[in-house]
Short mmCIF file of C-alpha atoms and ligand atoms in Angstrom, two decimals:
data_model
loop_
_atom_site.label_atom_id
_atom_site.label_comp_id
_atom_site.label_asym_id
_atom_site.label_seq_id
_atom_site.Cartn_x
_atom_site.Cartn_y
_atom_site.Cartn_z
CA MET A 156 -107.64 60.11 -35.74
CA TYR A 157 -107.01 57.28 -33.18
CA ASP A 158 -107.88 53.88 -33.18
CA VAL A 159 -107.96 54.66 -29.42
CA ILE A 160 -107.87 57.47 -26.99
CA ILE A 161 -106.80 56.36 -23.27
CA ILE A 162 -108.06 58.72 -20.19
CA GLY A 163 -105.59 58.24 -17.44
CA GLY A 164 -101.61 56.62 -17.82
CA GLY A 165 -101.94 54.18 -14.52
CA PRO A 166 -101.66 49.98 -14.34
CA GLY A 167 -104.83 50.05 -16.47
CA GLY A 168 -104.13 52.66 -18.85
CA TYR A 169 -100.63 52.10 -19.99
CA LEU A 170 -101.25 48.30 -19.74
CA ALA A 171 -104.19 48.92 -22.14
CA ALA A 172 -102.08 51.08 -24.24
CA GLU A 173 -99.34 48.41 -24.82
CA ARG A 174 -101.94 45.41 -25.51
CA LEU A 175 -103.44 47.49 -27.97
CA GLY A 176 -100.39 49.34 -29.55
CA HIS A 177 -98.82 45.26 -29.47
CA ALA A 178 -101.90 44.78 -31.87
CA LYS A 179 -100.60 47.39 -34.13
CA LYS A 180 -103.83 50.19 -33.32
CA LYS A 181 -102.87 54.26 -33.20
CA VAL A 182 -103.54 54.59 -29.23
CA LEU A 183 -102.85 58.22 -27.63
CA LEU A 184 -102.57 57.96 -23.88
CA ILE A 185 -103.71 61.00 -21.73
CA GLU A 186 -102.31 61.96 -18.62
CA GLU A 187 -102.69 64.80 -16.21
CA LYS A 188 -99.93 63.98 -13.78
CA TYR A 189 -97.09 60.96 -14.10
CA LEU A 190 -97.04 58.06 -15.97
CA GLY A 191 -97.61 55.20 -13.38
CA GLY A 192 -100.24 56.57 -11.56
CA THR A 193 -101.39 56.17 -8.17
CA CYS A 194 -99.39 52.53 -8.07
CA LEU A 195 -96.27 53.88 -9.04
CA ASN A 196 -95.89 57.49 -8.17
CA VAL A 197 -97.51 57.44 -4.93
CA GLY A 198 -99.45 53.44 -3.95
CA CYS A 199 -97.27 50.09 -4.34
CA ILE A 200 -94.16 50.80 -5.25
CA PRO A 201 -93.24 53.82 -3.29
CA THR A 202 -95.00 52.12 -0.04
CA LYS A 203 -93.15 48.77 -0.58
CA THR A 204 -89.50 50.73 -1.42
CA LEU A 205 -89.89 52.63 1.71
CA LEU A 206 -90.96 49.09 3.67
CA ASN A 207 -88.30 47.27 2.21
CA SER A 208 -85.61 49.93 3.88
CA ALA A 209 -87.44 49.48 6.91
CA LYS A 210 -87.64 45.61 6.77
CA LEU A 211 -84.05 45.82 6.29
CA TYR A 212 -83.40 48.08 9.50
CA VAL A 213 -85.64 45.56 11.64
CA HIS A 214 -83.67 42.52 10.00
CA ALA A 215 -80.16 44.03 10.59
CA LYS A 216 -81.79 45.22 14.02
CA GLU A 217 -82.08 41.87 14.98
CA GLY A 218 -78.66 40.56 13.24
CA GLU A 219 -77.09 39.73 16.77
CA LYS A 220 -79.71 36.98 16.73
CA PHE A 221 -78.22 35.24 13.62
CA GLY A 222 -75.05 35.64 14.46
CA VAL A 223 -74.01 39.06 12.44
CA LYS A 224 -73.23 41.93 15.01
CA ALA A 225 -73.92 45.71 13.21
CA ASP A 226 -74.48 49.10 14.52
CA VAL A 227 -77.67 50.07 13.10
CA SER A 228 -79.63 53.29 12.41
CA TYR A 229 -81.57 54.61 8.93
CA ASP A 230 -81.74 57.61 7.20
CA TRP A 231 -85.01 59.04 6.29
CA ALA A 232 -83.52 61.21 3.93
CA ALA A 233 -81.94 58.71 2.18
CA ILE A 234 -84.98 56.34 2.33
CA GLN A 235 -86.64 59.27 0.53
CA LYS A 236 -83.88 59.01 -2.13
CA TRP A 237 -83.73 55.85 -2.76
CA LYS A 238 -87.49 55.94 -3.04
CA ASP A 239 -87.13 58.16 -5.53
CA GLU A 240 -84.59 56.69 -7.51
CA VAL A 241 -86.67 53.67 -8.09
CA THR A 242 -89.84 54.88 -8.89
CA SER A 243 -87.97 57.40 -11.17
CA LYS A 244 -86.38 54.64 -13.13
CA LEU A 245 -89.34 53.11 -13.51
CA ARG A 246 -91.55 55.70 -15.13
CA GLU A 247 -88.98 55.99 -17.43
CA GLY A 248 -89.12 51.89 -18.30
CA ILE A 249 -92.78 52.54 -18.96
CA ALA A 250 -92.64 55.54 -21.11
CA GLY A 251 -89.45 53.44 -22.88
CA GLN A 252 -92.72 50.87 -23.29
CA MET A 253 -95.41 53.33 -24.51
CA LYS A 254 -92.54 54.53 -27.26
CA ARG A 255 -91.88 50.78 -28.34
CA PHE A 256 -95.57 50.13 -29.02
CA GLY A 257 -96.24 53.48 -31.09
CA VAL A 258 -98.19 55.42 -28.53
CA GLU A 259 -98.40 58.66 -28.97
CA LEU A 260 -98.45 60.27 -25.17
CA ILE A 261 -99.99 63.73 -24.15
CA GLU A 262 -99.16 64.99 -20.43
CA GLY A 263 -102.53 67.42 -19.39
CA ARG A 264 -106.12 66.91 -18.69
CA GLY A 265 -108.37 64.77 -21.17
CA GLU A 266 -111.80 65.51 -21.00
CA ILE A 267 -114.72 63.03 -23.51
CA ILE A 268 -116.92 66.25 -25.29
CA ALA A 269 -118.67 63.24 -27.24
CA ALA A 270 -119.36 59.96 -27.40
CA PRO A 271 -118.64 57.34 -30.51
CA GLN A 272 -121.77 56.96 -32.13
CA GLY A 273 -122.05 54.68 -35.09
CA ASP A 274 -120.47 55.57 -37.53
CA ARG A 275 -119.22 58.93 -35.86
CA THR A 276 -115.81 58.93 -33.68
CA GLY A 277 -115.64 60.15 -30.30
CA ARG A 278 -113.52 63.65 -29.35
CA VAL A 279 -111.86 64.19 -26.77
CA ARG A 280 -110.35 67.38 -25.58
CA ALA A 281 -106.94 67.55 -24.01
CA ALA A 282 -105.23 70.29 -22.07
CA PRO A 283 -101.53 69.82 -22.30
CA ASN A 284 -99.94 70.87 -19.07
CA GLY A 285 -97.59 73.28 -21.07
CA GLY A 286 -100.81 74.99 -22.51
CA GLY A 287 -103.07 75.40 -25.06
CA VAL A 288 -106.10 72.88 -26.02
CA LEU A 289 -106.75 70.39 -28.48
CA GLU A 290 -109.18 68.37 -29.70
CA HIS A 291 -108.77 64.97 -30.94
CA GLU A 292 -110.29 61.62 -32.57
CA GLY A 293 -110.94 58.38 -31.70
CA ARG A 294 -112.78 55.45 -32.69
CA VAL A 295 -113.52 54.61 -29.15
CA ILE A 296 -112.15 55.77 -25.99
CA LEU A 297 -111.15 53.85 -22.92
CA VAL A 298 -110.93 55.40 -19.18
CA CYS A 299 -108.90 54.30 -17.02
CA ALA A 300 -108.85 57.74 -14.48
CA GLY A 301 -108.70 56.01 -11.29
CA SER A 302 -109.05 56.85 -7.93
CA VAL A 303 -108.30 59.63 -5.07
CA PRO A 304 -108.14 59.26 -1.43
CA ALA A 305 -111.66 59.60 0.07
CA ALA A 306 -111.85 62.41 2.80
CA PRO A 307 -114.99 62.16 5.34
CA PRO A 308 -116.19 65.17 6.93
CA ILE A 309 -114.59 64.25 10.07
CA PRO A 310 -114.32 68.30 12.15
CA GLY A 311 -111.18 69.39 12.42
CA SER A 312 -109.39 67.41 9.52
CA LYS A 313 -109.80 69.63 6.40
CA ASP A 314 -106.97 72.15 5.73
CA ASN A 315 -105.05 70.98 9.00
CA PRO A 316 -101.37 70.30 8.13
CA LYS A 317 -101.57 67.65 10.65
CA VAL A 318 -103.85 65.76 8.72
CA VAL A 319 -102.42 63.69 5.66
CA ASP A 320 -103.22 61.15 3.54
CA SER A 321 -101.10 58.52 2.49
CA THR A 322 -99.76 60.78 -1.00
CA GLY A 323 -98.55 63.37 2.15
CA LEU A 324 -97.38 60.70 4.80
CA LEU A 325 -95.14 58.82 1.81
CA SER A 326 -92.78 62.24 1.10
CA THR A 327 -93.18 63.38 5.37
CA ALA A 328 -90.22 65.54 5.86
CA ALA A 329 -89.28 63.07 9.24
CA VAL A 330 -90.19 60.15 10.65
CA PRO A 331 -93.29 61.03 13.47
CA LYS A 332 -92.79 60.26 16.82
CA LYS A 333 -96.62 59.36 17.32
CA LEU A 334 -99.14 58.52 14.32
CA ALA A 335 -102.77 58.08 14.86
CA VAL A 336 -103.89 56.00 11.63
CA ILE A 337 -107.53 56.28 11.02
CA GLY A 338 -108.58 53.50 9.13
CA GLY A 339 -107.60 49.65 9.84
CA GLY A 340 -107.41 48.64 5.93
CA VAL A 341 -104.63 48.02 3.79
CA ILE A 342 -103.31 51.61 3.27
CA GLY A 343 -103.06 52.10 7.12
CA VAL A 344 -101.79 48.92 8.55
CA GLU A 345 -98.94 49.04 5.71
CA PHE A 346 -98.21 52.58 7.23
CA ALA A 347 -98.58 51.23 10.46
CA GLY A 348 -95.85 48.88 10.16
CA LEU A 349 -93.77 50.96 7.84
CA PHE A 350 -93.66 53.76 10.79
CA SER A 351 -93.82 51.63 13.82
CA ALA A 352 -90.63 49.37 11.93
CA LEU A 353 -89.18 52.83 12.04
CA GLY A 354 -89.50 53.60 15.89
CA ALA A 355 -92.97 54.90 15.68
CA GLU A 356 -95.57 54.90 18.49
CA VAL A 357 -98.70 54.15 16.04
CA THR A 358 -102.24 53.66 17.05
CA VAL A 359 -104.61 52.53 14.58
CA ILE A 360 -108.22 53.53 15.09
CA GLU A 361 -110.68 51.66 13.49
CA MET A 362 -114.52 52.09 13.01
CA MET A 363 -115.12 48.18 12.81
CA GLU A 364 -114.25 45.27 14.76
CA GLU A 365 -111.68 44.16 12.63
CA ILE A 366 -108.51 45.59 10.97
CA VAL A 367 -108.58 44.46 6.92
CA PRO A 368 -112.53 43.77 6.97
CA PHE A 369 -111.92 41.18 4.08
CA MET A 370 -109.50 39.00 5.84
CA ASP A 371 -110.26 35.61 7.05
CA LYS A 372 -111.28 36.49 10.84
CA GLU A 373 -108.83 33.74 12.14
CA GLN A 374 -106.19 35.12 10.41
CA ALA A 375 -106.73 39.05 11.58
CA PRO A 376 -106.12 38.47 15.00
CA LEU A 377 -102.52 37.05 13.88
CA LEU A 378 -101.80 40.00 11.87
CA ARG A 379 -102.82 42.32 14.73
CA ARG A 380 -100.88 40.18 17.11
CA ALA A 381 -97.52 40.51 14.96
CA MET A 382 -97.75 43.76 14.28
CA LYS A 383 -97.74 44.76 17.95
CA ASN A 384 -94.02 44.58 17.98
CA SER A 385 -91.97 44.98 14.86
CA GLY A 386 -89.02 44.67 15.98
CA GLY A 387 -87.96 48.04 15.16
CA GLY A 388 -88.49 49.86 18.74
CA GLY A 389 -91.68 51.51 17.85
CA SER A 390 -95.19 49.77 18.72
CA VAL A 391 -99.37 49.87 17.17
CA ASP A 392 -102.21 49.64 18.87
CA PHE A 393 -105.05 48.84 17.59
CA LYS A 394 -108.22 50.64 18.74
CA LEU A 395 -111.26 48.10 17.22
CA GLY A 396 -114.81 49.70 17.05
CA CYS A 397 -114.13 53.17 17.71
CA LYS A 398 -115.87 55.47 15.53
CA VAL A 399 -113.52 59.24 15.14
CA GLU A 400 -115.45 61.91 16.30
CA SER A 401 -113.33 65.30 15.55
CA ILE A 402 -109.95 65.72 15.53
CA ASP A 403 -107.77 69.04 16.93
CA GLY A 404 -104.44 69.78 15.79
CA ALA A 405 -102.74 66.12 15.71
CA SER A 406 -105.30 64.51 18.44
CA VAL A 407 -107.65 62.94 17.13
CA HIS A 408 -111.13 62.25 19.65
CA TYR A 409 -112.80 58.84 18.99
CA SER A 410 -115.77 56.68 21.04
CA THR A 411 -115.13 53.37 21.91
CA LYS A 412 -117.11 50.81 21.87
CA ALA A 413 -118.88 51.30 24.83
CA GLY A 414 -119.65 54.89 23.92
CA SER A 415 -117.34 57.04 25.91
CA PRO A 416 -114.84 59.49 25.24
CA GLU A 417 -110.84 58.94 24.52
CA THR A 418 -108.42 61.04 22.93
CA CYS A 419 -105.00 60.05 21.24
CA ALA A 420 -102.73 62.59 21.08
CA ALA A 421 -100.25 62.45 17.88
CA ASP A 422 -97.86 64.19 16.00
CA LEU A 423 -99.26 63.34 13.01
CA VAL A 424 -102.47 62.30 11.45
CA LEU A 425 -102.67 59.76 8.82
CA MET A 426 -106.70 59.50 7.60
CA ALA A 427 -106.95 56.15 5.56
CA VAL A 428 -110.33 55.53 5.40
CA GLY A 429 -110.37 54.47 1.44
CA ARG A 430 -110.65 55.96 -1.54
CA ARG A 431 -112.81 57.47 -3.99
CA PRO A 432 -113.22 56.49 -7.90
CA VAL A 433 -112.33 59.81 -10.55
CA LEU A 434 -115.47 60.88 -12.12
CA ASP A 435 -115.60 63.94 -12.80
CA THR A 436 -112.28 65.04 -14.29
CA TRP A 437 -112.99 63.43 -17.37
CA GLY A 438 -116.90 64.34 -19.05
CA ALA A 439 -118.13 61.08 -17.26
CA LYS A 440 -121.91 63.66 -17.40
CA ALA A 441 -121.36 65.07 -20.92
CA ALA A 442 -120.85 61.76 -22.37
CA GLY A 443 -123.93 60.47 -20.56
CA ILE A 444 -121.99 57.29 -18.86
CA ASP A 445 -123.83 55.64 -16.60
CA THR A 446 -121.85 56.18 -12.74
CA THR A 447 -122.51 55.40 -8.89
CA PRO A 448 -120.70 56.26 -6.22
CA ARG A 449 -118.85 53.27 -6.05
CA GLY A 450 -117.80 54.27 -9.92
CA VAL A 451 -118.26 53.88 -13.54
CA VAL A 452 -120.69 51.20 -14.58
CA THR A 453 -119.78 48.11 -16.48
CA ASP A 454 -120.00 44.78 -17.83
CA ASP A 455 -117.94 41.81 -18.19
CA ARG A 456 -116.03 43.08 -20.48
CA MET A 457 -115.43 46.64 -19.03
CA ARG A 458 -118.18 48.13 -21.19
CA THR A 459 -119.75 51.02 -20.46
CA ASN A 460 -123.43 51.90 -21.02
CA ILE A 461 -122.29 53.94 -24.17
CA PRO A 462 -120.92 52.16 -26.93
CA GLY A 463 -117.25 52.93 -28.02
CA ILE A 464 -116.65 53.75 -24.85
CA TRP A 465 -114.94 51.33 -21.94
CA ALA A 466 -113.96 51.96 -18.24
CA ALA A 467 -110.69 49.53 -16.15
CA GLY A 468 -109.29 50.15 -13.11
CA ASP A 469 -110.22 51.54 -9.79
CA VAL A 470 -112.55 53.94 -11.75
CA THR A 471 -114.65 51.22 -12.37
CA GLY A 472 -114.89 50.40 -8.52
CA LYS A 473 -114.84 46.98 -8.95
CA SER A 474 -111.70 46.03 -7.15
CA LEU A 475 -109.06 48.68 -5.91
CA LEU A 476 -105.80 47.08 -6.99
CA ALA A 477 -102.92 47.23 -9.37
CA HIS A 478 -103.20 43.31 -10.58
CA SER A 479 -106.98 44.07 -10.98
CA ALA A 480 -106.50 47.24 -12.79
CA TYR A 481 -104.10 45.29 -15.38
CA ARG A 482 -106.42 42.75 -15.48
CA MET A 483 -109.58 44.62 -16.03
CA ALA A 484 -107.45 46.51 -19.10
CA GLU A 485 -106.35 43.46 -20.55
CA VAL A 486 -110.25 42.09 -20.92
CA ALA A 487 -110.76 46.06 -22.14
CA ALA A 488 -107.93 45.90 -24.61
CA ALA A 489 -109.32 42.32 -25.90
CA ASP A 490 -112.38 43.47 -26.34
CA ILE A 491 -111.84 46.86 -28.26
CA ILE A 492 -109.28 44.84 -30.46
CA ALA A 493 -112.14 42.58 -31.48
CA TYR A 494 -114.64 45.62 -31.93
CA LEU A 495 -112.23 47.51 -34.09
CA ASP A 496 -111.63 44.18 -35.90
CA GLY A 497 -115.08 42.92 -36.68
CA THR A 498 -114.45 39.62 -34.70
CA SER A 499 -115.11 38.14 -31.43
CA ALA A 500 -112.88 38.58 -28.63
CA ALA A 501 -114.21 35.20 -26.64
CA GLY A 502 -111.98 32.76 -25.23
CA SER A 503 -112.54 29.85 -22.81
CA SER A 504 -110.01 28.81 -20.15
CA VAL A 505 -108.68 25.05 -19.28
CA SER A 506 -111.74 25.24 -16.50
CA GLY A 507 -114.42 26.59 -19.44
CA ALA A 508 -115.19 29.88 -18.11
CA ALA A 509 -114.73 32.36 -21.11
CA SER A 510 -111.29 33.70 -20.56
CA ASN A 511 -112.12 37.04 -21.56
CA VAL A 512 -113.88 38.76 -19.61
CA TRP A 513 -113.66 40.44 -15.85
CA ARG A 514 -113.88 37.52 -12.97
CA ASN A 515 -113.36 38.11 -9.45
CA THR A 516 -113.08 34.98 -7.97
CA ALA A 517 -109.05 34.48 -7.33
CA VAL A 518 -108.25 37.92 -7.24
CA PRO A 519 -105.35 37.61 -4.45
CA TRP A 520 -104.43 40.77 -2.56
CA ALA A 521 -101.58 41.38 -0.23
CA VAL A 522 -100.66 43.79 2.90
CA TYR A 523 -97.12 44.36 2.57
CA GLY A 524 -96.86 45.24 6.29
CA ILE A 525 -94.40 43.50 9.15
CA PRO A 526 -95.12 41.45 9.02
CA GLU A 527 -97.04 40.46 5.35
CA ALA A 528 -100.48 39.14 5.18
CA ALA A 529 -102.24 37.83 1.65
CA GLY A 530 -105.24 35.76 0.65
CA VAL A 531 -107.00 34.85 -2.54
CA GLY A 532 -111.22 33.22 -2.52
CA MET A 533 -113.15 32.32 0.07
CA THR A 534 -112.58 32.86 3.71
CA GLU A 535 -114.19 30.43 5.60
CA GLN A 536 -116.74 33.12 6.79
CA GLU A 537 -117.69 34.19 3.12
CA ALA A 538 -118.33 30.33 2.53
CA ALA A 539 -120.72 30.22 5.59
CA ALA A 540 -122.83 33.06 4.07
CA LYS A 541 -123.26 31.44 0.69
CA GLY A 542 -124.41 27.88 2.56
CA ILE A 543 -121.01 25.84 1.18
CA THR A 544 -119.60 23.72 3.53
CA ILE A 545 -115.86 23.35 4.24
CA VAL A 546 -112.80 21.90 5.35
CA LYS A 547 -110.11 23.50 6.45
CA ALA A 548 -106.38 23.06 7.96
CA SER A 549 -103.71 25.67 9.33
CA LEU A 550 -100.63 25.51 9.99
CA PRO A 551 -98.68 27.76 11.76
CA MET A 552 -95.49 29.81 9.96
CA ARG A 553 -92.78 27.94 11.92
CA ALA A 554 -93.30 24.71 10.54
CA SER A 555 -91.37 26.07 7.44
CA GLY A 556 -87.48 25.77 7.86
CA ARG A 557 -87.03 28.64 5.48
CA PHE A 558 -89.54 30.34 7.76
CA ALA A 559 -87.92 29.36 10.84
CA ALA A 560 -84.26 29.87 9.09
CA GLU A 561 -84.75 33.13 8.13
CA ASN A 562 -87.18 34.62 10.86
CA THR A 563 -86.71 35.64 14.72
CA PHE A 564 -90.30 36.13 15.12
CA ALA A 565 -91.02 32.67 14.12
CA GLY A 566 -94.13 31.53 15.68
CA GLN A 567 -95.92 34.12 13.84
CA GLY A 568 -98.57 33.55 11.59
CA SER A 569 -99.81 31.12 9.57
CA VAL A 570 -100.99 29.25 6.17
CA LYS A 571 -104.75 28.67 5.40
CA VAL A 572 -106.64 26.71 3.12
CA ILE A 573 -110.09 26.30 2.64
CA ALA A 574 -111.72 23.71 0.41
CA ALA A 575 -115.49 22.54 -0.10
CA THR A 576 -117.09 19.47 1.63
CA GLU A 577 -119.04 18.16 -1.16
CA THR A 578 -116.69 16.21 -4.26
CA PRO A 579 -114.69 17.37 -6.11
CA ARG A 580 -113.48 18.90 -2.95
CA ARG A 581 -112.39 21.83 -5.13
CA ILE A 582 -109.79 24.49 -3.37
CA LEU A 583 -112.33 27.23 -2.32
CA GLY A 584 -109.37 29.66 -0.18
CA LEU A 585 -105.88 30.23 0.90
CA HIS A 586 -105.24 32.76 3.55
CA ALA A 587 -101.63 33.44 4.82
CA VAL A 588 -99.84 35.86 7.82
CA GLY A 589 -96.47 35.79 7.62
CA ALA A 590 -92.98 36.45 5.50
CA TYR A 591 -93.67 35.93 1.94
CA ALA A 592 -96.93 35.61 1.95
CA SER A 593 -97.25 37.79 -1.17
CA GLU A 594 -94.81 35.84 -3.31
CA PHE A 595 -96.53 32.93 -3.33
CA ILE A 596 -100.11 33.52 -2.74
CA TRP A 597 -100.52 33.73 -6.67
CA GLY A 598 -100.11 29.74 -6.10
CA GLY A 599 -103.49 30.23 -4.40
CA ALA A 600 -104.92 32.32 -7.50
CA ALA A 601 -103.89 29.43 -9.60
CA LEU A 602 -105.60 26.61 -7.82
CA ILE A 603 -108.48 28.26 -7.36
CA GLU A 604 -109.22 29.76 -11.27
CA GLN A 605 -108.09 26.44 -12.35
CA GLU A 606 -110.47 24.74 -10.21
CA LEU A 607 -108.07 22.17 -9.00
CA ARG A 608 -109.03 20.00 -6.25
CA VAL A 609 -107.80 18.68 -2.70
CA GLU A 610 -106.48 15.59 -4.55
CA ASP A 611 -104.63 17.36 -7.81
CA VAL A 612 -102.96 19.15 -4.95
CA LYS A 613 -101.56 16.55 -3.68
CA GLN A 614 -99.77 15.82 -7.11
CA LEU A 615 -98.34 19.07 -7.36
CA ILE A 616 -94.46 19.51 -5.99
CA PHE A 617 -93.33 22.09 -3.86
CA PRO A 618 -89.89 23.13 -3.64
CA HIS A 619 -88.04 22.82 -0.91
CA PRO A 620 -87.03 24.29 1.86
CA THR A 621 -89.73 27.03 1.04
CA VAL A 622 -92.67 28.33 2.95
CA CYS A 623 -95.38 27.56 0.31
CA GLU A 624 -94.72 23.95 1.25
CA LEU A 625 -96.95 24.70 4.16
CA ILE A 626 -99.99 24.89 1.30
CA ARG A 627 -99.13 20.53 0.40
CA ASP A 628 -98.86 20.43 4.05
CA ALA A 629 -101.79 22.54 4.67
CA VAL A 630 -103.49 20.15 1.88
CA PHE A 631 -102.74 16.82 3.53
CA MET A 632 -104.47 17.56 6.16
CA LEU A 633 -107.80 18.32 4.65
C1 FAD B 996 -100.65 54.38 -0.25
C2 FAD B 996 -100.95 53.03 -1.99
C3 FAD B 996 -100.32 51.69 -1.96
C4 FAD B 996 -100.94 51.33 -2.38
N1 FAD B 996 -100.26 49.58 -2.49
C5 FAD B 996 -100.76 48.98 -3.28
C6 FAD B 996 -100.42 47.54 -3.70
O1 FAD B 996 -99.40 47.54 -2.77
N2 FAD B 996 -100.49 46.87 -4.47
C7 FAD B 996 -102.14 46.86 -5.22
O2 FAD B 996 -102.31 46.10 -6.46
N3 FAD B 996 -102.59 48.07 -5.22
C8 FAD B 996 -101.99 48.51 -4.19
N4 FAD B 996 -103.00 50.23 -4.48
C9 FAD B 996 -103.78 50.91 -5.86
C10 FAD B 996 -103.38 51.00 -6.32
O3 FAD B 996 -102.43 51.96 -6.43
C11 FAD B 996 -104.65 51.10 -7.48
O4 FAD B 996 -105.57 49.86 -7.49
C12 FAD B 996 -103.64 51.14 -8.82
O5 FAD B 996 -103.26 51.98 -8.64
C13 FAD B 996 -105.07 51.27 -9.81
O6 FAD B 996 -104.38 51.43 -11.45
P1 FAD B 996 -105.32 52.65 -12.20
O7 FAD B 996 -105.08 52.66 -13.34
O8 FAD B 996 -106.73 51.98 -12.08
O9 FAD B 996 -105.74 53.94 -11.53
P2 FAD B 996 -104.64 55.50 -11.32
O10 FAD B 996 -103.35 54.73 -10.90
O11 FAD B 996 -105.30 55.74 -10.32
O12 FAD B 996 -104.54 56.17 -12.45
C14 FAD B 996 -105.48 56.94 -13.04
C15 FAD B 996 -104.62 57.67 -13.80
O13 FAD B 996 -105.42 58.53 -14.51
C16 FAD B 996 -105.04 60.35 -14.23
N5 FAD B 996 -106.17 61.31 -14.45
C17 FAD B 996 -107.61 60.96 -13.89
N6 FAD B 996 -108.31 61.77 -14.61
C18 FAD B 996 -107.00 62.18 -15.81
C19 FAD B 996 -108.41 63.14 -17.23
N7 FAD B 996 -109.29 64.01 -16.96
N8 FAD B 996 -107.25 63.48 -17.98
C20 FAD B 996 -106.13 62.65 -17.76
N9 FAD B 996 -105.25 61.82 -17.05
C21 FAD B 996 -106.40 61.43 -15.61
C22 FAD B 996 -104.77 60.39 -12.71
O14 FAD B 996 -103.40 61.34 -12.83
C23 FAD B 996 -103.67 58.79 -12.90
O15 FAD B 996 -102.57 59.45 -12.98
C24 FAD B 996 -102.20 50.78 -3.38
C25 FAD B 996 -102.51 52.06 -2.95
C26 FAD B 996 -102.90 53.44 -2.36
C27 FAD B 996 -103.01 54.69 -2.39
#
């Protein structure tokens, strides 16, 4: 009998397994595809590996501006090989961690057949990929089954070999000359940046008025403008407010904002209209777990409606990001440990907020395109919708010596800080477009999570020369 049975070995599942194993709990982790889940195998890591090659290519192409001459080309097959090497090394690393923390692994599908109830343990059927079926008992169950690409019923898209999702595009045999991207969210924008840097003509068709809908409305246009020419030879054209009507081969038919029909003729179409939680593989119904189309319903300690069953990560629909899955997994693991040990998992942070709960006030996000964009906390528009009056300051990236030294596209991108007008003038949001944004955005999360005030940030010392100094410079303008 196990203390905890975890279904799904992505960031949510393996991180929870580590934390529970570290607490000496007997853990069984069941993963039906690959350890590392979406993030490591077909998400965060492969995209960033490909993007890094594309950024290297662009930088090398621009080398003459930095006084470095080189005859540059790229080899897509070699780029793919490097991506596969990186993901397989990291997978081995996770397997090593599972061993280190005494976590038992089953490669196969897990399905809840009986929920834990009072003193009765829960039962999970595991169907190992090698064949056979075994039932396992667990005192509690944690579901981390993740998400998969959504496939809207657009006429002509189903079973069309020219239409791929993010997983399909990651391993495409060749770089398309013309790529149509349906959806201007994070995934669509990252792929648009990647393939335009490698020379493709990319068209992004987005139904909303702006790309990356949760971005600050002053910043999203900066990202769009900066993306138009990545320096790699390709281009990105954005069709905003346009609705895709049908697909025919690799030609996407859409209607414009004004209602007129247009067609984007491409070689390949990426369907990137979002992801849906996996609710149908692990016995949610049989266990009586509350779900909505957005995901498994949980409280802020990641408990489902069924005592003894927790859920974390994309499957909850709360935030479809790997670091959110990590945090939800930590919250769930701490709560499970307290439940198994009969203690309390509650604690409090410096700011007095309960620490072992899922909070989404300071979840940073990043788009790792060319250039990058990142943000955390409130946008100006969100503050206005909440009736909060704010002060704001923006500085262009080119004001940073480090940025100017290392980038040819100086002038593009900016850093924007938002704070409350009312005393104590807390920092409410940090938003950035430009290189390194993803690396320094955690600082904004720390400022917001710890409820620092404008005056507090003015006391901090930032290293020079760095791009993140712009945060301090912007704060001094507030
Ligand atoms: C192209 C792309 C790029 C991305 N880039 C980023 C990024 O840069 N940063 C970021 O934060 N996020 C990124 N994401 C999102 C990130 O991948 C997810 O938020 C993260 O993987 C969620 O982790 P998870 O553990 O909840 O689910 P998943 O990683 O989806 O893992 C769930 C696992 O459960 C397994 N499973 C499902 N049902 C069963 C079952 N019944 N039995 C056994 N196993 C089962 C699945 O096989 C899967 O491995 C990206 C996603 C995509 C698609």
